[in-house]
Coordinates of C-alpha atoms in Angstrom, one line a residue:
M1 CA -18.6 29.5 43.6
T2 CA -19.0 32.0 46.4
D3 CA -20.0 35.7 46.8
S4 CA -17.3 38.2 47.9
D5 CA -18.2 37.7 51.6
G6 CA -17.5 34.0 51.3
G7 CA -21.2 32.8 51.5
P8 CA -22.7 30.4 49.1
D9 CA -23.7 31.6 45.7
E10 CA -27.4 32.5 45.6
G11 CA -29.3 29.9 43.7
A12 CA -26.7 27.2 44.1
A13 CA -28.0 23.8 45.2
P14 CA -26.9 22.3 48.5
D15 CA -23.7 20.2 48.2
A16 CA -22.7 22.1 45.0
D17 CA -19.2 20.6 45.0
A18 CA -20.5 17.0 44.8
A19 CA -20.0 15.1 41.6
P20 CA -23.1 15.1 39.3
D21 CA -25.1 11.9 39.8
T22 CA -25.6 10.0 36.6
R23 CA -26.9 6.7 38.1
D24 CA -29.7 4.7 36.6
G25 CA -29.4 6.7 33.3
D26 CA -30.9 9.9 34.9
A27 CA -29.7 13.3 33.7
P28 CA -26.9 14.6 35.9
D29 CA -27.9 17.1 38.6
L30 CA -25.9 19.9 37.1
T31 CA -25.3 22.9 39.4
L32 CA -23.9 26.2 38.4
D33 CA -20.7 25.4 40.3
A34 CA -20.4 22.1 38.5
F35 CA -20.9 23.9 35.1
Y36 CA -18.1 26.4 36.0
D37 CA -15.9 23.4 36.9
A38 CA -16.6 21.9 33.5
L39 CA -15.7 25.2 31.8
E40 CA -12.4 25.3 33.7
S41 CA -11.6 21.7 32.8
A42 CA -12.3 22.5 29.1
G43 CA -10.2 25.7 29.2
R44 CA -12.8 27.7 27.4
P45 CA -15.8 30.0 28.4
L46 CA -18.5 28.0 26.6
L47 CA -19.4 24.4 26.0
T48 CA -21.5 22.2 23.8
A49 CA -23.6 19.4 25.2
T50 CA -21.3 16.9 23.5
E51 CA -18.3 18.3 25.4
L52 CA -20.1 18.4 28.7
S53 CA -21.2 14.7 28.2
R54 CA -17.6 13.7 27.9
L55 CA -16.6 15.7 31.0
L56 CA -19.4 14.3 33.1
D57 CA -19.3 10.8 31.6
C58 CA -22.9 10.7 30.6
T59 CA -24.8 10.7 27.3
Q60 CA -25.2 13.7 25.1
T61 CA -28.9 13.6 25.6
E62 CA -28.5 13.6 29.4
A63 CA -26.1 16.5 29.2
L64 CA -28.5 18.5 27.0
A65 CA -31.3 17.9 29.5
A66 CA -29.1 19.1 32.4
L67 CA -28.1 22.2 30.5
E68 CA -31.7 23.0 29.6
A69 CA -32.7 22.5 33.3
L70 CA -30.0 24.9 34.4
A71 CA -31.0 27.4 31.7
G72 CA -34.4 27.5 33.3
S73 CA -32.9 29.2 36.3
G74 CA -31.6 32.0 34.2
R75 CA -28.0 31.4 35.1
V76 CA -27.0 29.8 31.8
E77 CA -27.7 30.8 28.2
S78 CA -27.3 29.2 24.8
A79 CA -26.6 30.3 21.3
D80 CA -26.8 28.7 17.9
V81 CA -23.7 29.3 15.8
E82 CA -23.3 28.9 12.1
A83 CA -22.1 25.4 11.0
D84 CA -21.5 24.5 14.7
P85 CA -23.5 22.9 17.5
T86 CA -25.4 25.0 20.1
V87 CA -23.0 26.5 22.7
W88 CA -23.8 27.1 26.3
F89 CA -22.3 29.8 28.6
P90 CA -22.9 31.4 32.0
T91 CA -25.2 34.4 31.9
D92 CA -22.7 36.6 33.7
Y93 CA -20.0 35.7 31.1
K94 CA -20.8 38.9 29.1
E95 CA -20.0 41.0 32.2
T96 CA -16.8 39.4 33.2
A97 CA -13.5 41.1 32.7
D98 CA -11.9 38.1 31.0
R99 CA -14.3 38.0 28.0
E100 CA -12.9 38.5 24.5
R101 CA -12.6 42.0 23.1
I102 CA -12.4 42.5 19.3
V103 CA -11.0 45.7 17.7
V104 CA -11.2 46.1 13.9
F105 CA -8.8 48.3 12.0
P106 CA -10.4 48.5 8.5
G107 CA -7.8 50.7 7.0
R108 CA -5.1 48.1 7.7
R109 CA -7.6 45.3 7.3
Q110 CA -6.5 43.9 10.7
V111 CA -8.5 42.4 13.6
V112 CA -7.0 42.3 17.1
V113 CA -8.7 40.0 19.5
D114 CA -8.0 39.8 23.2
A115 CA -8.7 36.4 24.8
P116 CA -10.5 35.0 21.8
S117 CA -12.8 32.0 22.3
Q118 CA -12.3 28.8 20.3
F119 CA -15.3 29.6 18.2
T120 CA -14.1 33.1 17.3
R121 CA -10.7 31.8 16.3
A122 CA -12.3 29.1 14.1
Q123 CA -14.6 31.6 12.4
L124 CA -11.8 34.1 11.8
S125 CA -9.8 31.4 10.1
Q126 CA -12.4 31.1 7.4
F127 CA -11.5 34.5 5.9
A128 CA -8.4 35.9 7.7
H129 CA -4.8 35.0 8.4
L130 CA -3.4 34.7 11.9
E131 CA -0.4 37.1 11.9
D132 CA 0.6 37.0 15.5
A133 CA -0.6 35.2 18.6
N134 CA 1.2 37.3 21.3
R135 CA -0.8 36.7 24.4
E136 CA 0.2 40.0 25.9
H137 CA -1.1 42.1 23.0
G138 CA -3.8 39.8 21.7
Y139 CA -4.3 37.8 18.6
V140 CA -3.6 39.8 15.4
Y141 CA -5.5 38.7 12.2
E142 CA -4.9 40.1 8.8
V143 CA -7.6 39.9 6.0
R144 CA -5.7 39.5 2.8
E145 CA -6.8 39.2 -0.8
E146 CA -6.0 35.5 -1.1
D147 CA -7.9 34.8 2.1
V148 CA -11.0 36.3 0.6
W149 CA -10.5 34.6 -2.8
A150 CA -10.1 31.2 -1.0
A151 CA -12.9 31.6 1.5
P152 CA -15.0 28.3 1.4
Y153 CA -18.4 29.8 0.6
D154 CA -20.6 29.5 -2.4
D155 CA -21.9 33.0 -2.2
F156 CA -20.9 36.3 -0.5
A157 CA -23.9 36.1 1.9
G158 CA -22.4 33.1 3.6
L159 CA -19.0 34.8 4.0
E160 CA -20.7 38.0 5.3
R161 CA -22.6 36.0 8.0
T162 CA -19.4 34.4 9.2
M163 CA -17.6 37.8 9.4
R164 CA -20.4 39.3 11.4
Q165 CA -20.5 36.3 13.8
A166 CA -16.7 36.5 14.3
L167 CA -16.6 40.3 14.7
G168 CA -19.8 40.6 16.7
E169 CA -21.1 43.4 14.5
R170 CA -21.2 44.8 11.0
N171 CA -18.1 46.7 9.9
E172 CA -19.1 48.5 6.7
A173 CA -15.6 49.5 5.5
L174 CA -14.1 46.0 5.9
E175 CA -17.1 44.3 4.4
E176 CA -17.1 46.6 1.4
W177 CA -13.4 45.8 0.7
V178 CA -14.0 42.1 1.2
K179 CA -17.0 42.2 -1.2
S180 CA -14.9 43.9 -3.8
Q181 CA -12.3 41.1 -3.5
W182 CA -15.0 38.5 -3.7
E183 CA -16.3 40.0 -6.9
R184 CA -12.7 40.4 -8.3
A185 CA -12.3 36.7 -8.0
R186 CA -15.2 36.1 -10.3
K187 CA -14.4 38.4 -13.3
F188 CA -12.9 35.6 -15.4
R189 CA -14.0 32.0 -16.0
L190 CA -13.0 29.1 -18.2
R191 CA -15.8 27.1 -19.9
S192 CA -16.1 24.5 -22.5
H193 CA -17.3 25.5 -26.0
E194 CA -19.9 23.2 -27.6
D195 CA -17.2 22.4 -30.3
G196 CA -14.9 21.0 -27.6
Y197 CA -12.3 23.7 -27.1
T198 CA -11.7 25.9 -24.0
V199 CA -13.0 29.5 -23.8
L200 CA -11.8 32.3 -21.5
E201 CA -14.7 34.5 -20.7
A202 CA -14.3 38.0 -19.1
R203 CA -17.0 40.0 -17.3
N204 CA -16.5 42.8 -19.8
A205 CA -14.5 43.7 -22.9
D206 CA -12.1 46.0 -21.0
L207 CA -11.0 43.0 -18.8
L208 CA -10.3 40.8 -21.8
G209 CA -8.4 43.5 -23.7
N210 CA -6.5 45.3 -20.9
I211 CA -5.9 42.5 -18.5
A212 CA -6.0 39.1 -20.1
E213 CA -4.4 39.9 -23.4
R214 CA -1.8 42.1 -21.7
E215 CA -0.8 39.6 -19.0
L216 CA -0.8 36.4 -21.2
D217 CA 2.1 35.3 -23.4
E218 CA 1.7 35.1 -27.2
G219 CA 0.0 32.0 -28.3
Q220 CA -1.8 31.2 -25.1
L221 CA -5.0 32.8 -26.5
R222 CA -5.4 31.6 -30.1
A223 CA -8.1 34.0 -31.2
R224 CA -11.0 36.2 -30.0
I225 CA -14.5 34.8 -30.3
S226 CA -16.3 37.9 -29.1
D227 CA -15.5 41.2 -27.3
T228 CA -15.5 39.2 -24.0
E229 CA -14.4 35.7 -25.1
A230 CA -11.2 34.1 -26.4
W231 CA -10.2 30.7 -27.5
V232 CA -7.5 29.2 -25.2
A233 CA -4.7 26.9 -26.4
E234 CA -5.4 23.6 -24.7
E235 CA -1.8 23.1 -23.6
S236 CA -1.8 26.6 -22.0
V237 CA -4.9 26.2 -19.7
A238 CA -2.9 25.9 -16.5
A239 CA -0.5 28.7 -17.5
V240 CA -3.4 31.0 -18.2
K241 CA -4.9 30.4 -14.8
R242 CA -1.5 30.9 -13.1
A243 CA -0.8 34.2 -15.0
L244 CA -4.2 35.8 -14.3
Y245 CA -4.0 34.8 -10.6
E246 CA -0.6 36.4 -10.3
A247 CA -2.2 39.5 -11.9
G248 CA -4.8 39.5 -9.1
Y249 CA -7.6 37.9 -11.0
P250 CA -8.4 34.3 -9.9
V251 CA -10.2 32.3 -12.7
L252 CA -13.3 30.2 -12.1
D253 CA -12.9 26.9 -13.9
T254 CA -16.3 25.6 -15.1
R255 CA -15.1 23.4 -18.0
H256 CA -16.8 20.2 -18.9
L257 CA -13.9 17.8 -19.6
D258 CA -13.9 14.2 -20.7
T259 CA -14.0 11.6 -17.9
G260 CA -12.2 8.9 -19.8
E261 CA -13.1 5.3 -19.4
A262 CA -15.8 4.5 -16.9
L263 CA -14.7 2.8 -13.6
P264 CA -17.7 1.7 -11.5
L265 CA -16.9 1.0 -7.9
D266 CA -18.7 0.5 -4.6
L267 CA -17.5 2.1 -1.3
R268 CA -17.4 -0.3 1.5
V269 CA -17.3 2.2 4.4
D270 CA -20.0 4.5 5.7
L271 CA -19.3 8.2 5.3
R272 CA -19.9 10.7 8.1
D273 CA -22.4 13.5 7.5
Y274 CA -19.7 16.1 6.8
Q275 CA -17.9 13.7 4.5
H276 CA -21.1 13.3 2.5
E277 CA -21.2 17.1 2.3
W278 CA -17.6 17.3 1.1
V279 CA -18.4 14.7 -1.6
N280 CA -21.6 16.5 -2.7
R281 CA -19.9 19.9 -2.8
F282 CA -17.0 18.6 -4.8
V283 CA -19.2 16.8 -7.4
E284 CA -21.1 20.0 -7.9
K285 CA -18.0 22.1 -8.3
R286 CA -15.8 19.5 -10.1
S287 CA -12.6 20.9 -8.5
G288 CA -11.6 21.8 -5.0
I289 CA -9.5 21.0 -1.9
L290 CA -10.7 19.1 1.1
V291 CA -9.3 21.1 4.1
G292 CA -9.8 19.4 7.4
P293 CA -7.7 18.4 10.5
P294 CA -5.7 15.2 10.3
G295 CA -7.9 12.2 11.3
S296 CA -11.0 13.7 9.8
G297 CA -11.1 11.2 7.0
K298 CA -10.0 13.1 3.9
T299 CA -8.7 9.9 2.3
V300 CA -12.0 8.1 2.8
A301 CA -13.9 11.1 1.5
A302 CA -11.7 11.0 -1.6
M303 CA -12.7 7.4 -2.2
G304 CA -16.3 8.7 -1.8
V305 CA -15.6 11.1 -4.6
M306 CA -14.1 8.3 -6.7
S307 CA -17.3 6.3 -6.1
A308 CA -19.5 9.2 -7.1
I309 CA -17.6 10.0 -10.3
E310 CA -16.8 6.5 -11.4
G311 CA -13.9 7.5 -13.7
E312 CA -10.3 6.4 -14.0
T313 CA -8.3 8.1 -11.3
L314 CA -4.7 9.3 -10.9
I315 CA -3.6 9.9 -7.3
L316 CA -0.4 11.9 -6.8
V317 CA 1.5 11.6 -3.5
P318 CA 4.8 12.9 -2.1
G319 CA 6.5 9.5 -1.5
R320 CA 6.3 5.8 -2.2
E321 CA 5.3 4.8 1.4
L322 CA 2.2 6.9 0.9
A323 CA 1.6 5.3 -2.5
A324 CA 1.6 1.8 -1.0
Q325 CA -0.7 3.0 1.8
W326 CA -3.2 4.5 -0.7
K327 CA -3.3 1.2 -2.6
E328 CA -3.9 -0.8 0.5
T329 CA -6.7 1.6 1.7
I330 CA -8.4 1.6 -1.7
L331 CA -8.4 -2.2 -1.9
E332 CA -9.7 -2.4 1.7
H333 CA -12.5 0.1 1.4
T334 CA -13.7 -0.2 -2.3
S335 CA -14.8 -3.0 -4.6
L336 CA -11.8 -2.5 -6.9
A337 CA -9.6 -5.6 -7.5
D338 CA -5.8 -5.7 -7.1
E339 CA -5.3 -5.7 -10.9
Q340 CA -7.2 -2.4 -11.2
V341 CA -5.0 -0.4 -8.8
G342 CA -1.3 0.3 -9.6
E343 CA 1.7 2.2 -8.3
Y344 CA 4.1 4.3 -10.4
H345 CA 7.3 5.4 -8.7
G346 CA 11.0 4.5 -8.4
G347 CA 10.1 1.0 -7.1
K348 CA 7.1 0.1 -9.4
K349 CA 5.9 1.1 -12.9
E350 CA 2.2 0.1 -13.2
I351 CA -0.4 2.2 -15.1
R352 CA -3.8 0.9 -14.1
P353 CA -7.4 2.4 -14.1
V354 CA -6.5 3.7 -10.6
T355 CA -2.8 4.7 -10.5
V356 CA -1.0 6.1 -7.5
A357 CA 2.1 7.9 -8.5
T358 CA 4.7 10.2 -6.8
Y359 CA 4.8 13.9 -7.8
Q360 CA 8.4 13.6 -8.7
T361 CA 7.9 10.7 -11.1
A362 CA 4.8 12.2 -12.7
G363 CA 6.7 15.4 -13.4
M364 CA 9.7 13.8 -15.2
D365 CA 9.8 14.3 -18.9
R366 CA 10.4 10.6 -19.6
H367 CA 7.3 9.6 -17.8
R368 CA 4.9 12.5 -18.5
H369 CA 3.5 11.1 -21.7
L370 CA 2.2 8.1 -19.8
F371 CA 0.0 10.4 -17.7
D372 CA -0.8 12.9 -20.4
D373 CA -2.0 10.3 -22.9
R374 CA -4.6 8.9 -20.6
K375 CA -8.0 10.6 -20.1
W376 CA -8.3 10.7 -16.3
G377 CA -11.7 11.3 -14.9
L378 CA -10.2 12.4 -11.6
I379 CA -6.8 13.5 -10.4
V380 CA -6.2 13.5 -6.6
Y381 CA -3.4 15.7 -5.3
D382 CA -2.6 14.4 -1.8
E383 CA -0.7 16.8 0.5
V384 CA -1.6 19.4 -2.1
H385 CA 0.6 22.1 -0.5
H386 CA 3.5 20.6 -2.5
I387 CA 2.1 21.9 -5.8
P388 CA 3.8 25.3 -5.9
S389 CA 7.3 23.8 -5.6
P390 CA 9.3 23.6 -8.9
I391 CA 9.3 19.8 -9.2
H392 CA 5.7 19.3 -8.2
R393 CA 3.9 22.1 -10.0
R394 CA 4.4 20.5 -13.4
S395 CA 1.9 17.8 -12.3
A396 CA -0.7 20.6 -11.9
D397 CA -0.6 21.0 -15.7
L398 CA -2.5 17.7 -15.9
Q399 CA -6.0 19.1 -16.1
A400 CA -8.6 16.4 -15.6
K401 CA -12.4 16.9 -15.5
H402 CA -12.2 16.6 -11.7
R403 CA -9.2 17.9 -9.7
L404 CA -9.3 17.1 -6.0
G405 CA -6.7 18.3 -3.5
L406 CA -6.3 17.0 0.1
S407 CA -4.5 18.8 2.9
A408 CA -4.9 19.6 6.6
T409 CA -2.6 22.6 6.1
P410 CA -2.6 24.2 2.6
I411 CA -0.2 26.9 3.9
R412 CA 3.4 27.5 2.9
E413 CA 6.1 29.6 4.5
D414 CA 6.8 31.3 1.1
D415 CA 3.1 32.3 0.9
K416 CA 2.6 30.5 -2.4
Q417 CA -0.4 28.7 -1.2
K418 CA -2.5 31.0 -3.4
E419 CA -1.2 29.1 -6.4
I420 CA -2.7 25.9 -5.0
F421 CA -6.3 27.3 -5.2
T422 CA -6.0 28.5 -8.8
L423 CA -4.2 25.4 -10.1
V424 CA -6.4 22.8 -8.3
G425 CA -9.5 24.5 -7.0
P426 CA -11.1 26.4 -4.0
P427 CA -11.1 25.0 -0.5
I428 CA -14.0 22.6 0.4
G429 CA -13.5 22.1 4.1
T430 CA -15.1 22.3 7.5
N431 CA -14.6 24.2 10.7
W432 CA -12.0 22.3 12.7
A433 CA -13.7 23.3 16.0
A434 CA -17.0 21.7 14.8
L435 CA -15.3 18.3 14.4
F436 CA -13.6 18.6 17.8
D437 CA -17.0 19.5 19.4
A438 CA -18.8 16.7 17.7
G439 CA -16.2 14.2 18.8
Y440 CA -15.2 13.2 15.3
V441 CA -11.6 14.2 16.0
A442 CA -9.7 14.4 19.3
E443 CA -8.6 18.0 19.8
P444 CA -4.9 17.9 20.7
E445 CA -3.6 19.3 24.0
I446 CA -0.6 21.3 22.9
E447 CA 2.1 22.5 25.3
I448 CA 5.2 24.5 24.5
R449 CA 7.7 23.5 27.1
T450 CA 10.9 25.6 27.4
V451 CA 13.9 23.6 28.5
P452 CA 17.1 24.9 30.3
W453 CA 20.5 24.2 29.0
A454 CA 21.9 20.8 29.9
D455 CA 25.2 22.2 31.0
D456 CA 27.5 25.2 30.7
E457 CA 29.4 23.6 27.8
S458 CA 26.2 23.4 25.7
A459 CA 25.3 27.0 26.6
N460 CA 28.7 28.2 25.7
A461 CA 28.7 26.4 22.3
Y462 CA 25.4 28.2 21.5
A463 CA 26.9 31.6 22.5
D464 CA 29.9 31.1 20.3
A465 CA 28.0 29.9 17.2
A466 CA 26.2 32.0 14.6
G467 CA 23.5 31.5 12.0
H468 CA 22.5 27.9 11.2
E469 CA 25.0 26.5 13.7
R470 CA 23.5 28.6 16.4
R471 CA 20.0 27.3 15.6
Q472 CA 21.2 23.7 15.5
A473 CA 23.0 24.1 18.9
A474 CA 19.7 25.1 20.5
A475 CA 17.8 22.3 18.7
E476 CA 20.2 19.7 19.9
N477 CA 20.3 20.8 23.5
P478 CA 20.9 17.4 25.4
A479 CA 18.5 18.5 28.1
K480 CA 15.7 17.7 25.7
I481 CA 16.5 14.0 26.0
R482 CA 16.0 14.1 29.7
E483 CA 12.8 16.1 29.3
T484 CA 11.5 13.6 26.7
R485 CA 12.3 10.7 29.0
A486 CA 10.2 12.4 31.7
I487 CA 7.3 13.0 29.3
L488 CA 7.3 9.3 28.3
R489 CA 7.3 8.3 32.0
D490 CA 4.3 10.6 32.6
H491 CA 2.4 8.7 29.9
P492 CA 3.2 5.0 30.5
G493 CA 2.1 2.7 27.7
A494 CA 1.1 5.5 25.3
K495 CA 2.0 5.3 21.7
A496 CA 4.6 8.1 21.2
L497 CA 6.3 9.8 18.3
I498 CA 9.4 11.9 18.9
F499 CA 10.2 14.3 16.0
V500 CA 13.7 15.6 15.3
E501 CA 15.1 17.8 12.6
Y502 CA 18.7 16.7 12.6
I503 CA 20.1 13.2 11.9
A504 CA 22.7 13.4 14.7
Q505 CA 20.0 14.4 17.2
G506 CA 17.8 11.5 16.1
E507 CA 20.6 9.1 16.6
A508 CA 21.4 10.6 20.0
F509 CA 17.7 10.2 21.1
A510 CA 17.6 6.6 19.7
E511 CA 20.7 5.6 21.7
A512 CA 19.7 7.3 24.9
L513 CA 16.1 6.1 24.9
S514 CA 16.6 2.7 23.2
I515 CA 14.0 3.6 20.6
P516 CA 14.5 3.1 16.8
F517 CA 15.2 6.2 14.7
V518 CA 13.3 6.3 11.3
S519 CA 14.9 8.7 8.8
G520 CA 15.1 9.1 5.0
E521 CA 18.4 7.3 5.1
M522 CA 16.7 4.1 6.3
P523 CA 15.9 1.5 3.6
H524 CA 12.2 1.6 2.6
A525 CA 11.6 -2.0 3.7
R526 CA 12.9 -1.4 7.2
R527 CA 11.1 1.9 7.5
R528 CA 7.8 0.3 6.5
K529 CA 8.3 -2.6 8.9
L530 CA 8.8 -0.2 11.8
F531 CA 5.7 1.8 11.0
D532 CA 3.7 -1.4 10.7
E533 CA 4.9 -2.5 14.1
F534 CA 4.0 0.8 15.6
R535 CA 0.5 0.6 14.1
N536 CA -0.3 -3.0 14.8
G537 CA 2.3 -4.4 17.2
P538 CA 3.7 -3.9 20.7
R539 CA 6.2 -1.2 19.6
D540 CA 5.1 2.0 21.5
A541 CA 7.6 4.6 20.5
L542 CA 9.6 5.8 17.4
V543 CA 12.0 8.7 16.8
V544 CA 11.3 10.1 13.4
S545 CA 12.8 12.7 11.1
R546 CA 10.8 14.7 8.5
V547 CA 9.6 11.4 6.9
G548 CA 7.0 11.2 9.6
D549 CA 5.7 14.8 9.1
E550 CA 3.0 14.0 6.5
G551 CA 1.1 11.3 4.7
I552 CA 2.1 8.3 6.9
D553 CA -1.0 7.0 8.6
L554 CA -0.2 6.2 12.3
P555 CA -3.7 6.3 13.7
N556 CA -2.9 5.0 17.2
A557 CA -0.3 7.7 18.0
E558 CA -1.3 9.4 21.3
I559 CA 1.8 11.5 22.2
A560 CA 3.9 13.7 19.9
V561 CA 7.1 15.3 21.1
A562 CA 8.6 17.9 18.8
A563 CA 12.2 17.9 20.0
S564 CA 13.3 20.2 17.1
G565 CA 11.6 21.6 14.0
L566 CA 12.0 23.4 10.7
G567 CA 12.4 27.0 12.0
G568 CA 8.9 28.5 12.4
S569 CA 7.1 26.3 9.9
R570 CA 3.4 26.5 10.6
R571 CA 2.6 23.6 8.3
Q572 CA 5.1 21.3 10.0
G573 CA 3.7 22.2 13.4
A574 CA 0.2 21.3 12.3
Q575 CA 1.4 18.1 10.6
R576 CA 3.2 16.9 13.6
A577 CA 0.3 17.7 15.9
G578 CA -1.9 15.9 13.4
R579 CA -0.2 12.6 14.0
T580 CA -2.2 12.5 17.3
M581 CA -5.6 13.8 15.9
R582 CA -7.9 10.8 15.9
P583 CA -11.5 10.1 16.8
V584 CA -10.9 8.7 20.3
G585 CA -8.7 9.2 23.3
K586 CA -6.6 12.1 24.5
A587 CA -4.2 13.7 22.0
R588 CA -1.2 15.5 23.4
M589 CA 1.7 17.3 21.7
Y590 CA 4.8 18.7 23.5
V591 CA 6.9 21.2 21.6
L592 CA 10.4 21.5 23.2
A593 CA 12.4 24.8 22.9
T594 CA 15.6 25.8 24.6
R595 CA 14.9 28.6 27.0
G596 CA 16.2 32.0 26.1
T597 CA 16.9 31.2 22.4
E598 CA 15.1 31.9 19.2
E599 CA 13.7 28.4 19.4
E600 CA 11.0 29.8 21.7
D601 CA 9.7 32.1 18.9
F602 CA 10.0 29.3 16.4
A603 CA 7.9 27.1 18.6
R604 CA 5.2 29.7 18.9
S605 CA 5.2 30.2 15.1
R606 CA 4.9 26.5 14.4
T607 CA 1.7 26.3 16.6
R608 CA 0.2 29.6 15.3
H609 CA -1.8 27.9 12.5
L610 CA -3.3 25.5 15.1
Q611 CA -4.2 28.4 17.3
G612 CA -5.9 30.1 14.3
K613 CA -8.1 26.9 14.0
G614 CA -9.3 27.3 17.6
I615 CA -6.8 24.8 19.2
R616 CA -5.6 25.9 22.6
V617 CA -1.8 26.1 23.1
R618 CA -0.3 26.4 26.6
E619 CA 3.2 27.2 27.7
R620 CA 5.2 26.1 30.7
E621 CA 8.8 25.9 31.8
A622 CA 10.5 22.6 32.3
E623 CA 12.1 22.0 35.6
T624 CA 15.8 22.7 35.9
L625 CA 17.3 19.2 35.8
D626 CA 20.4 17.6 37.2
P627 CA 21.8 14.8 35.0
G628 CA 20.5 12.1 37.4
D629 CA 17.0 13.6 37.9
R630 CA 13.7 12.0 36.6
T631 CA 15.4 9.0 35.2
G632 CA 13.7 5.7 34.8
D633 CA 13.4 2.6 32.7
D634 CA 14.2 3.4 29.1
R635 CA 11.8 2.1 26.5
T636 CA 13.0 -0.9 24.6
E637 CA 12.4 -2.4 21.2

């Protein structure tokens, strides 16, 4: 780093460009220039000691000592942030033109942030919705009712602290509105009466008479117990919660339900500190949703919950591959025997103390009584964002003592995610950025790459099309095959998943790249064999349709290429990026979009949720390619 006259920066040590010396276990000799280089490599204006240790290839203790030594010169400062490690930044960062600027519009309940840091984005995601990530006009966040209702805090003071950290100051008008919504979400609660039935309790008589009794259907409340309490029909509990939520009054569920038969089990894997926190918070609340990035160990944490509760458990999943995966994981990591764990779906019909069933099967009338008749101590809703759909929501009527949802992305494009929190429970999660900083999960490097048309014929077909055909023409641009081949050649030997939205496109990729295409049309046995070969064998690439979007555990995937996607689905974008989020290694995702088409906007929309979680998303243009350019050896089976 130099002054404007080109001379050395005052205070910089001689040979400032030299690599830090970490020989013999000594702390690296960290100069200010080397620190700026590290910031540039990380792509953010602040660092933790853990991040610096990875960049300098030294221990976290050595990196911390180096930072403290540099701080002694007055050129670097540190700050402790809520639920995150200490962050370090240059002293003059506050005076630079590139620093983030935050403007709050309390009347519209919007926050506009120019050049937000990773930490700020992560904090805002705790109570606000990322509406737009237009780099030219800044990140636009909207604070909605459902965001406040679902904020993962036990008291308003915790939410208030996060708001002030994210916004940098107190905003009385916005805080007053947020507090009113926080209190609104606590005006009704369900509790268990000492005689065994369920009671709806209102904060005051007016709420019970003018809100609850007006909004609920006849028969859902059997009788009044007092001016503020009513007896709830047992079969209507879920319907009562849903109706009051839609009326703008989320219901706290504090019932003490039967746990059913006891099921002692030991967990054979050590939980991380944050997983212990998840388990403890869930056991205290008895319902909730674990929200964390893919690879953060939500399934293992769920088994930790099973071990803590020791009750018979029903696990609901989207598909049979995931059911088999759950059973294998439970048998591997707990003391349960094979005869204690069953699967219930189109291929198997086993009801055991721990039963893994598909949502679709559990919601069918001819099977429902099998699940209703058993007293489950715990119901686990995996990929819980499916709950609001017509087929899956019937399973939410199963109201066990403990209801646990799992999802990296409890968002839906129809904005019905609010139903998830009232039917299952509030979010119990962690700050994604904290797990990235601590090294528990590899933060993915995400790049939107715009691709030119392969030829005039493809461009003309797009121009002549309309509606869905137009979107499909952009998605199936043949130039994406060449760009994907180039990406694979840039990462030799890396395990890669190539996602497509259309069957014809998947078949074209498979033929051109000599890579198997896994779709819903493939028999289950063949599909499972290919996934097993990708996990455990020499197979290093698969083309996959939506069957690979969620639930399937492919822990060694290093590269994800989204050749086409479901419009602007934020959840799909997060799920596909999540295939590469694991504790070790570099995780990379490439989102391909045909240049000059609406696919570019779709690509930005699909990555918006990730940006809101603090993940950096970069954009670049692919080179204009001739058919013979950037070819190489195709991958083989």
